[in-house]
Structures are given as structure tokens and as C-alpha cells.
Amino acid sequence: MLRTALRNLLAHKARQLMTVLAVCLGVAFVCGTLVFADSTAAAHRAAVSKNFTGIAVTVTAKEPPPGAPADQPAGVLDDTLARKLAEVPGVAAVRPSVDGSATLNAADGTPLRAGKPGANLAAAYVPNTVGKDGKDGKNGKDSRYPLTDGRAPTNSGELAVDTGTAAAGHFRLGDTITLATDGPVMTKRLVGIVTTTETRVTAGGTLTLFDKATAQELFASPGTYTGVDLAAAPGTTPSELAARVTDVLPADRAEATTGAARAAQQAVLVDTLTRGYEKLPLLFAGVSLFIGSFLIVNTFTMLVTRRTREIALLRAIGASRRQVSRSVLLEALLTGLVASAAGFLLGLGIAAVLPDLLGADGSTLPRGPLVIGPRSVAAALGVGVGVTVLAAWLPSRRAAKVAPVEAMRTAEQAPATSDSSRLSQLRIRGAAGLALLLLGVGWLVSLTGAKDASEENLQKAMLGCALLITALILLAPLLAVPVVRLTGRLTGRLGITGHLARENALRDPRRTAATAATLMISTALVAGLAVIGHSTARALDHQAAAGLGADYVISTRSTMTGIDPAAVRRVADTAAVATASAVADSTLFTAGGVRQISGVDPDTVNAVMKLDFVSGSAENLGPGRIALSRTLAREHGLTTGSRLNARIGRGHEPEQYTVVGVYKDNPVARDVLGARTDVAKHSFLPDSVQRILVRTSGDAVSKTTERRLRTAVGNSPLLKVQDRAQLVREAAGTMSDLLNVMYGLLAIGVVTGALGIVNTLAMSVAERTREIGALRALGMDRAGIRRMIRLEAVTVATFGTLLGLAGGLFAAWAVGSLANGAIDQYSLTLPWSTLFLTCLLPPTTAALAATLPAHRAATLSPLKAVAQT
């Protein structure tokens, strides 16, 4: 039986090729992702290890304990402690450091790589060592940041950057660079360019270096450091040195950590920041394998049907059912091995290009050699072989049921299956499919009233969608007949070729359904995601601009920074600005939870916000007086004139506030409106504002106005200046990943579906050799044969597309209610252009995929085809 399996595999290489390709794609995504993850992790560890080369122990300051005296010195890591550490036995060298964060403007004035937490690093350029005498090293170089051009910064007006930052910002030595840390805008001259192996910088961040005194003033306090690195003398281990250092440190104010521990912590941090890169390829891999499994089932089912006489002969000469089943499974095993090997090699290529693809947004992933770990090899074999063998299990059982008497049938006779047996199978399949359909539909409909996008409800929605797809797969053979007859009316108008194409598709509904299953699944996924994504994007668009009467919004990039109130006056004095209204954002703590409060100027708020008051008005806002959104008012049972006990921001004691108005929910105004003077004095950043809403005179929205506003706020890279269109694009930007996933899934489904159609039609042509020969003998030309095969492919693809479209749209409607609970403005809207592409692409691809089988059918000799037995 082993020789039989090998012979069958070699005899049907072309037919198995499609199965190998389908499995190969899935295995390639899995292996490529795992190799990429292992390689990236190894590169992280290598880079971090290089960062901490020569550092045995790092000393850092502890956070002050609660209730610490207010007059406690600000910093403990100073030169005195550095000299004290240098006297510890086993310390070879001491290197203080000052670290912080700084955001730069590029040469064109736009913020450089802003908005990425922890990515805009800043540090002091400190000479290599502090020796036993406590003096700086003589060479004046910091080995952590080797200079490639220029020199080190030496005073408060100079800085240096790394090569990546210089390239991204288009900086050259001598340029004046605008930057900000957590306060006012500064300008400094670029005097040096360095290299670094700091993983957070090489992963897409920026590095800014100051002289020691400037860095201390910005990120610590004069004369103090944020950390002290210690090198160990030969014969002293890091753990021993850490213990000795701990003995001389003030226990409640500083601590010692080994360099290895710090490296491990930083590696975990960078790994966490880049872990999301693994999810997208693995999603593609899962979908590819799931869809490909249907192609495998269909391929082996058709092979078993095609070799019915051969299997019957094996049974007639003594082969048992178990041996026949094992022969088919062994053939699947060998196919899976070949596909796994090919997929593994392709996966290595994917792993090599993934850093460039995933770094297209400007992030730079650490580079290193490809790491082929045992889990990648195991995944290639387990996934490729496992999926192939599991998919071939049902066809192997069908092969085992072939009776020896089947050996007497002719090649053109269908396998002997009684009508009662076939009817029984259809009844069982139809009953199971109907039961799952009712269960899935009922499950999804039950979620329409939830309006809560909790993790539990999302898991329920995924289960309901899975039940719906499974039901459609089971019911597909029963639905094939009415749907194909309906769509066949269009192909029937093309003449006898269209009529024959329809009848060929109806000849074996189960085969048609199996071939269309791949397209059905991919279409359902794409249609559902497209509708949800488009509806969510529209809701976010509406949410971003709804309630906004201003033409521009100036806001902070970080919750830890504010806008200088003096900037509000400069913005108001800018040309073409009619109204500039400052907003102080904070939090409101009530007995019912935490809400967002916006402190506004009652005199100008109506010019920049579209407030629709149900009762009261914004003019009544003032100290101790607030307005509530309608949702919040209903939740607390409050109306105009009611009183609310609440605490704003860092206020220590709750105060009683009078409700002077209730307005319709407004994302710009947020949950509560208060007077800016009242909110700002209690906010976490006292006397600062977080937004400036700008109304221009006439139609003054332009790049010129935007530049003027940036100039008015000091060109601070910590601030965003956005018009209404930019706000909408930013809100909709969260849907870009979903759209990429959607088109990727569509591509996978179409490619796999095309492989299935080629496979099915190739075998169908082989089975219908005499029939095609008869058609040629009766006068049908080669063009007619090719057109018939192509129309058959289009008919099958249209069936799968329509079925998937119906399932996807229904699931999107049901699941959309959960999004409606998370986004108030959510409503179901159809992306007609995307849906049109989804409907058009599979049939078009199917027609192209049928080219090879159609050509083969058209080149058959009529006499030889009719004479074949």
C-alpha cells in the first residue's frame, strides 16, 4: 500500500500541485511569522546586551514614599554619591547618566516621530568614566554614543542627535533645531551626530543629547543624575557588586540593579512594543489554512471519485478497508510533507522581508540573522501535515466504502450510490445545517440588543459568526441548485455554452459547493469586515467633527503637558482668527464614577462648539456652576437646577455644584462643561489649558493659516494644529489596519479559490472527456468549449460570492449593534465600492483561472475523446 500511495502521488503530480500550493501559503505565513518573531527577539536581546556591555550595576533613585517631607532634597544621585560609589571595592569605573524625553521638529517644521510613547529619548552626553578621584574621564568621549560627525555638545545652546534622527529630520551640522521636553519651546544648534544601539531608538524613536548641565536642568535637578552605571573590576561578579553598593546607598532613596536585570527589563519593554507585528501575519496564516482545508477536502474527494475503479480493484484482490483508508491518508501525509518543506522555505523569505513591510510607517525593527528555532520547524510540519491529513480524513473514509463490484463499471459511469443513500445523506446534512443556521442566526439576533462591546459579547459574536459560516457550508449543496439556476438565467442568454455551463455546475451540487466554499468564506469575512469598518469609520468621522464649530483645534500630544495660557492670546491675535477659545480638560469624580469635564469660557464657547441645550444655556456657567450632557444627567437623575457633589481633578474635597444646563451629547464638549477658571485651578496641570478651539474669519482654512497658528504656539512639537478634515482623517486612521486586513483576506480567499477552481475544472475536464469529444463531434468549435468551461467557473464563483455576501452582511448587521454601544454615532452604512469589488473580483479571477482547463478541453481530439473508455 505504501508503494501504491507513492505511485498515485507521482501519477497525479499536477492535480496535487494545487493542494501543495494552498497548504504552502498557510505554512509560509506561520513559519515566516515565527522565524521573524524569533529573529526579532534575538536582535532585541543582542542590541540590549550591547547597550549594557560593561555595565555591571545601575543605581537609580526611588520614588519618594507617601507622606515624605516636602523639604526632602530633590535628588540623591549627585557627584558626592558618585565619588562614594567609586570607593566601593570592586568598582572599576562610574558613569553617571541623565535621561529624559525630548520631541523635535523636523527641518520643515513638522513634529518628528511624535506621538509614540517612550520613543523620543533624550540624554546627557557624559564622558566615559569617573575614576577614583571623582573627575571626568580625560578623553571627553561617551562610548555609549560614538560620534560619526561633529563634536559633543558643551553648552546649553547645543545638542547632538543620532544618525536615524538626522536622516528623518533632514538635519545637517549647524542647523537650528526646535524642540520641547515638557515645557516651553527651545531652539538649539546641532553640533554632533552619533550612533547608538539603543533599541528604542533603532525601533523607530529619536535620540537627543545635551551637555551634562543642561540635561540635569531639564530632566533632574542641577548637580544630580537620573542613574549611575558601574563597571566591575576583574574578579567581581555583578551580583556581588550590587550587594556591596546597596550597603552604601540610602535605603529609602536609591537602589542598585544588575546590568543583566536592566537589560532583561528593557528587552521585555521593546518586545511588548513590537509584539503586535506578529498578529497580522498569523491571522493571514490561520485564514489561509482554514480556506485551504476546503481545497484539500475537495481535491482528495475528487481523486477518490476518479479512482473508484482502481480502489475497487484493490479491494477485489484483497485490500481491506483500513488499508485503502491508510493509503489515502499516507498520500495526504506525503503531500503535506512536500507542502511543508516548500512553505518553510517560502516562510524564510517572508521573514526576511517582514521588517521592511512592517516598518513602512517609519519604525525600524532591529536587524539580525534569521533565527530558525525548533518551534518554527515543528510548526511547519505540524501545521502542513496536520491540516492536510485532517482534511483528507473524510475522503479516506469514503474511499474505504468503495465496494469491489465498482471495478466493473466503465470510466464514464458514476459510482454506484443508491438514491435512498444519497437522499439520506442530504437529509442529514440539511437537518444539521438548518439547525446550525437557526442557532447561529438566533445567537446573533440575541446580541442586537446588547449594545455593549465587552470582551464577553465580542466572543459571543465570534461564536455566532462561526455557527453561521458552518451552517452555510453544510447547506451549500442544497442551496446550490436554486441559486445556480437563478444565476444561470444570465449565462443561459449567452447561448448553448451558457446553458451547458449551468447544467455542468448543477451536475454535482456537492462538488460545486465544495469548490465555492473557499470563495464563500473569504467573501463573508471581507464583506462583514468591510461593512463594520466602513460604518465605524463614518461614525468616527462624525464623532470627530460633530459638535465642533471651530475651524482648527490646537491640542497637546501628551496628557502630561499643557498649553501656556499666553499662547491663547497670541493665537487670538493671529491674522484671520475671529475667535480663539481655550479649553481646560480635567476629570470629574462623582459618586457614580469618573467623567471628563471641559472648562470653557462662557463668552466664546458658543462660537467654537455646536451646543444644543435641552434646558439652560452655556452663558450661565461660572464658579460652582456646571452643565451636564443629557446621558450623564439621565444616569444621575439630574435636571437644570439640581445640585451635584463632585471633585474636579486634584481637588482634595468634593464640592457642591449647581447644574445650570443640560445639553445633547457632544464629543467636543465631553461629559460635563464648567467654567475654565474653575476647572483649571483644580486640574492636574494648574492654570494650563489642553485645547484651543479656533474660529477663522470667512474661508481662511489654509496651509498659510495653519503655519501662522503653529508660529503662534511657538512651533512646539508637543502640540497638534489640526483643521476639521485632519481631525476626521486622524479618527478614521484607526480603520486603516482593518482595511489592510480586509484586502489581505480577500486576496488570500481569491487566490485559494482560484486554485480550487483550476483543480476542480481540471478533474472535471478529465472526467468529461467523452462528453467534450461528443460536443466537438456535433459541431461545437474550440472557442465554444473554452467559453463553456469559463462560464462554468464564473457560475461556481458567483454562487460562492453571493452566499458569502449574504452571510457577511447579516453578521455585520448583527455585530454592528455592539459597536453602536461603544460609538454613539454608529449606524450601518454599506461601502458600495468595496462590496462591488468583492463581488466582481472572484468571478473575474475564476474566469482567468479557468484558462488552463479550458485550453486543455478545447485541444482534445474529438475522435480520441469519443473512443476513450
PDB file of N, CA, C and O in Angstrom, residues 408-439:
ATOM      1  N   MET A 408     -16.284  -3.098 -12.030  1.00  0.00           N
ATOM      2  CA  MET A 408     -16.892  -3.487 -13.297  1.00  0.00           C
ATOM      3  C   MET A 408     -17.535  -2.327 -14.037  1.00  0.00           C
ATOM      4  O   MET A 408     -17.962  -2.483 -15.178  1.00  0.00           O
ATOM      5  N   ARG A 409     -17.591  -1.150 -13.386  1.00  0.00           N
ATOM      6  CA  ARG A 409     -18.224  -0.031 -14.093  1.00  0.00           C
ATOM      7  C   ARG A 409     -17.253   0.576 -15.087  1.00  0.00           C
ATOM      8  O   ARG A 409     -16.037   0.429 -14.968  1.00  0.00           O
ATOM      9  N   THR A 410     -17.777   1.275 -16.092  1.00  0.00           N
ATOM     10  CA  THR A 410     -16.928   1.934 -17.089  1.00  0.00           C
ATOM     11  C   THR A 410     -16.446   3.265 -16.538  1.00  0.00           C
ATOM     12  O   THR A 410     -16.923   3.754 -15.517  1.00  0.00           O
ATOM     13  N   ALA A 411     -15.500   3.871 -17.212  1.00  0.00           N
ATOM     14  CA  ALA A 411     -14.900   5.109 -16.723  1.00  0.00           C
ATOM     15  C   ALA A 411     -15.902   6.236 -16.655  1.00  0.00           C
ATOM     16  O   ALA A 411     -15.793   7.125 -15.831  1.00  0.00           O
ATOM     17  N   GLU A 412     -16.896   6.209 -17.543  1.00  0.00           N
ATOM     18  CA  GLU A 412     -17.837   7.324 -17.589  1.00  0.00           C
ATOM     19  C   GLU A 412     -19.027   7.133 -16.681  1.00  0.00           C
ATOM     20  O   GLU A 412     -19.866   8.005 -16.569  1.00  0.00           O
ATOM     21  N   GLN A 413     -19.143   5.944 -16.066  1.00  0.00           N
ATOM     22  CA  GLN A 413     -20.250   5.706 -15.166  1.00  0.00           C
ATOM     23  C   GLN A 413     -19.957   6.331 -13.810  1.00  0.00           C
ATOM     24  O   GLN A 413     -18.825   6.291 -13.326  1.00  0.00           O
ATOM     25  N   ALA A 414     -21.004   6.878 -13.208  1.00  0.00           N
ATOM     26  CA  ALA A 414     -20.832   7.436 -11.872  1.00  0.00           C
ATOM     27  C   ALA A 414     -20.765   6.305 -10.869  1.00  0.00           C
ATOM     28  O   ALA A 414     -21.283   5.219 -11.106  1.00  0.00           O
ATOM     29  N   PRO A 415     -20.082   6.505  -9.742  1.00  0.00           N
ATOM     30  CA  PRO A 415     -20.042   5.481  -8.721  1.00  0.00           C
ATOM     31  C   PRO A 415     -21.441   5.110  -8.282  1.00  0.00           C
ATOM     32  O   PRO A 415     -22.341   5.957  -8.198  1.00  0.00           O
ATOM     33  N   ALA A 416     -21.595   3.858  -8.040  1.00  0.00           N
ATOM     34  CA  ALA A 416     -22.925   3.351  -7.687  1.00  0.00           C
ATOM     35  C   ALA A 416     -23.307   3.806  -6.295  1.00  0.00           C
ATOM     36  O   ALA A 416     -22.751   3.356  -5.300  1.00  0.00           O
ATOM     37  N   THR A 417     -24.202   4.741  -6.212  1.00  0.00           N
ATOM     38  CA  THR A 417     -24.722   5.194  -4.935  1.00  0.00           C
ATOM     39  C   THR A 417     -26.230   5.214  -5.049  1.00  0.00           C
ATOM     40  O   THR A 417     -26.786   5.860  -5.938  1.00  0.00           O
ATOM     41  N   SER A 418     -26.893   4.522  -4.180  1.00  0.00           N
ATOM     42  CA  SER A 418     -28.346   4.415  -4.259  1.00  0.00           C
ATOM     43  C   SER A 418     -28.976   5.772  -3.994  1.00  0.00           C
ATOM     44  O   SER A 418     -28.442   6.604  -3.255  1.00  0.00           O
ATOM     45  N   ASP A 419     -30.141   5.959  -4.641  1.00  0.00           N
ATOM     46  CA  ASP A 419     -30.855   7.215  -4.438  1.00  0.00           C
ATOM     47  C   ASP A 419     -31.256   7.388  -2.979  1.00  0.00           C
ATOM     48  O   ASP A 419     -31.222   8.509  -2.440  1.00  0.00           O
ATOM     49  N   SER A 420     -31.613   6.276  -2.332  1.00  0.00           N
ATOM     50  CA  SER A 420     -32.018   6.371  -0.929  1.00  0.00           C
ATOM     51  C   SER A 420     -30.844   6.788  -0.057  1.00  0.00           C
ATOM     52  O   SER A 420     -30.989   7.587   0.876  1.00  0.00           O
ATOM     53  N   SER A 421     -29.645   6.252  -0.360  1.00  0.00           N
ATOM     54  CA  SER A 421     -28.456   6.621   0.417  1.00  0.00           C
ATOM     55  C   SER A 421     -28.107   8.086   0.207  1.00  0.00           C
ATOM     56  O   SER A 421     -27.797   8.808   1.158  1.00  0.00           O
ATOM     57  N   ARG A 422     -28.151   8.520  -1.058  1.00  0.00           N
ATOM     58  CA  ARG A 422     -27.848   9.919  -1.353  1.00  0.00           C
ATOM     59  C   ARG A 422     -28.873  10.835  -0.704  1.00  0.00           C
ATOM     60  O   ARG A 422     -28.514  11.880  -0.144  1.00  0.00           O
ATOM     61  N   LEU A 423     -30.151  10.456  -0.767  1.00  0.00           N
ATOM     62  CA  LEU A 423     -31.196  11.269  -0.153  1.00  0.00           C
ATOM     63  C   LEU A 423     -31.029  11.322   1.356  1.00  0.00           C
ATOM     64  O   LEU A 423     -31.233  12.361   1.982  1.00  0.00           O
ATOM     65  N   SER A 424     -30.632  10.193   1.934  1.00  0.00           N
ATOM     66  CA  SER A 424     -30.422  10.142   3.376  1.00  0.00           C
ATOM     67  C   SER A 424     -29.281  11.073   3.782  1.00  0.00           C
ATOM     68  O   SER A 424     -29.373  11.785   4.784  1.00  0.00           O
ATOM     69  N   GLN A 425     -28.199  11.065   3.007  1.00  0.00           N
ATOM     70  CA  GLN A 425     -27.063  11.936   3.311  1.00  0.00           C
ATOM     71  C   GLN A 425     -27.461  13.417   3.217  1.00  0.00           C
ATOM     72  O   GLN A 425     -27.083  14.226   4.060  1.00  0.00           O
ATOM     73  N   LEU A 426     -28.240  13.738   2.173  1.00  0.00           N
ATOM     74  CA  LEU A 426     -28.676  15.117   2.022  1.00  0.00           C
ATOM     75  C   LEU A 426     -29.595  15.544   3.165  1.00  0.00           C
ATOM     76  O   LEU A 426     -29.538  16.685   3.630  1.00  0.00           O
ATOM     77  N   ARG A 427     -30.460  14.610   3.596  1.00  0.00           N
ATOM     78  CA  ARG A 427     -31.364  14.933   4.698  1.00  0.00           C
ATOM     79  C   ARG A 427     -30.587  15.204   5.988  1.00  0.00           C
ATOM     80  O   ARG A 427     -30.868  16.162   6.711  1.00  0.00           O
ATOM     81  N   ILE A 428     -29.623  14.339   6.267  1.00  0.00           N
ATOM     82  CA  ILE A 428     -28.818  14.521   7.480  1.00  0.00           C
ATOM     83  C   ILE A 428     -28.053  15.844   7.407  1.00  0.00           C
ATOM     84  O   ILE A 428     -28.015  16.624   8.365  1.00  0.00           O
ATOM     85  N   ARG A 429     -27.435  16.093   6.253  1.00  0.00           N
ATOM     86  CA  ARG A 429     -26.660  17.326   6.090  1.00  0.00           C
ATOM     87  C   ARG A 429     -27.564  18.546   6.168  1.00  0.00           C
ATOM     88  O   ARG A 429     -27.221  19.547   6.800  1.00  0.00           O
ATOM     89  N   GLY A 430     -28.724  18.470   5.520  1.00  0.00           N
ATOM     90  CA  GLY A 430     -29.645  19.595   5.546  1.00  0.00           C
ATOM     91  C   GLY A 430     -30.183  19.862   6.941  1.00  0.00           C
ATOM     92  O   GLY A 430     -30.302  21.019   7.356  1.00  0.00           O
ATOM     93  N   ALA A 431     -30.498  18.783   7.678  1.00  0.00           N
ATOM     94  CA  ALA A 431     -31.009  18.965   9.036  1.00  0.00           C
ATOM     95  C   ALA A 431     -29.952  19.590   9.942  1.00  0.00           C
ATOM     96  O   ALA A 431     -30.239  20.506  10.717  1.00  0.00           O
ATOM     97  N   ALA A 432     -28.720  19.097   9.818  1.00  0.00           N
ATOM     98  CA  ALA A 432     -27.642  19.658  10.640  1.00  0.00           C
ATOM     99  C   ALA A 432     -27.377  21.117  10.272  1.00  0.00           C
ATOM    100  O   ALA A 432     -27.200  21.976  11.149  1.00  0.00           O
ATOM    101  N   GLY A 433     -27.360  21.394   8.955  1.00  0.00           N
ATOM    102  CA  GLY A 433     -27.125  22.761   8.521  1.00  0.00           C
ATOM    103  C   GLY A 433     -28.228  23.702   8.955  1.00  0.00           C
ATOM    104  O   GLY A 433     -27.966  24.828   9.394  1.00  0.00           O
ATOM    105  N   LEU A 434     -29.479  23.246   8.849  1.00  0.00           N
ATOM    106  CA  LEU A 434     -30.607  24.090   9.251  1.00  0.00           C
ATOM    107  C   LEU A 434     -30.578  24.359  10.751  1.00  0.00           C
ATOM    108  O   LEU A 434     -30.850  25.485  11.191  1.00  0.00           O
ATOM    109  N   ALA A 435     -30.248  23.321  11.519  1.00  0.00           N
ATOM    110  CA  ALA A 435     -30.184  23.501  12.967  1.00  0.00           C
ATOM    111  C   ALA A 435     -29.102  24.515  13.339  1.00  0.00           C
ATOM    112  O   ALA A 435     -29.318  25.412  14.171  1.00  0.00           O
ATOM    113  N   LEU A 436     -27.925  24.394  12.714  1.00  0.00           N
ATOM    114  CA  LEU A 436     -26.852  25.343  12.999  1.00  0.00           C
ATOM    115  C   LEU A 436     -27.205  26.746  12.509  1.00  0.00           C
ATOM    116  O   LEU A 436     -26.845  27.744  13.139  1.00  0.00           O
ATOM    117  N   LEU A 437     -27.912  26.820  11.373  1.00  0.00           N
ATOM    118  CA  LEU A 437     -28.309  28.127  10.850  1.00  0.00           C
ATOM    119  C   LEU A 437     -29.252  28.829  11.819  1.00  0.00           C
ATOM    120  O   LEU A 437     -29.075  30.019  12.122  1.00  0.00           O
ATOM    121  N   LEU A 438     -30.251  28.096  12.299  1.00  0.00           N
ATOM    122  CA  LEU A 438     -31.188  28.691  13.254  1.00  0.00           C
ATOM    123  C   LEU A 438     -30.480  29.082  14.545  1.00  0.00           C
ATOM    124  O   LEU A 438     -30.747  30.147  15.113  1.00  0.00           O
ATOM    125  N   LEU A 439     -29.556  28.224  14.992  1.00  0.00           N
ATOM    126  CA  LEU A 439     -28.823  28.524  16.211  1.00  0.00           C
ATOM    127  C   LEU A 439     -27.941  29.760  16.025  1.00  0.00           C
ATOM    128  O   LEU A 439     -27.902  30.655  16.879  1.00  0.00           O
TER     129      LEU A 439
END
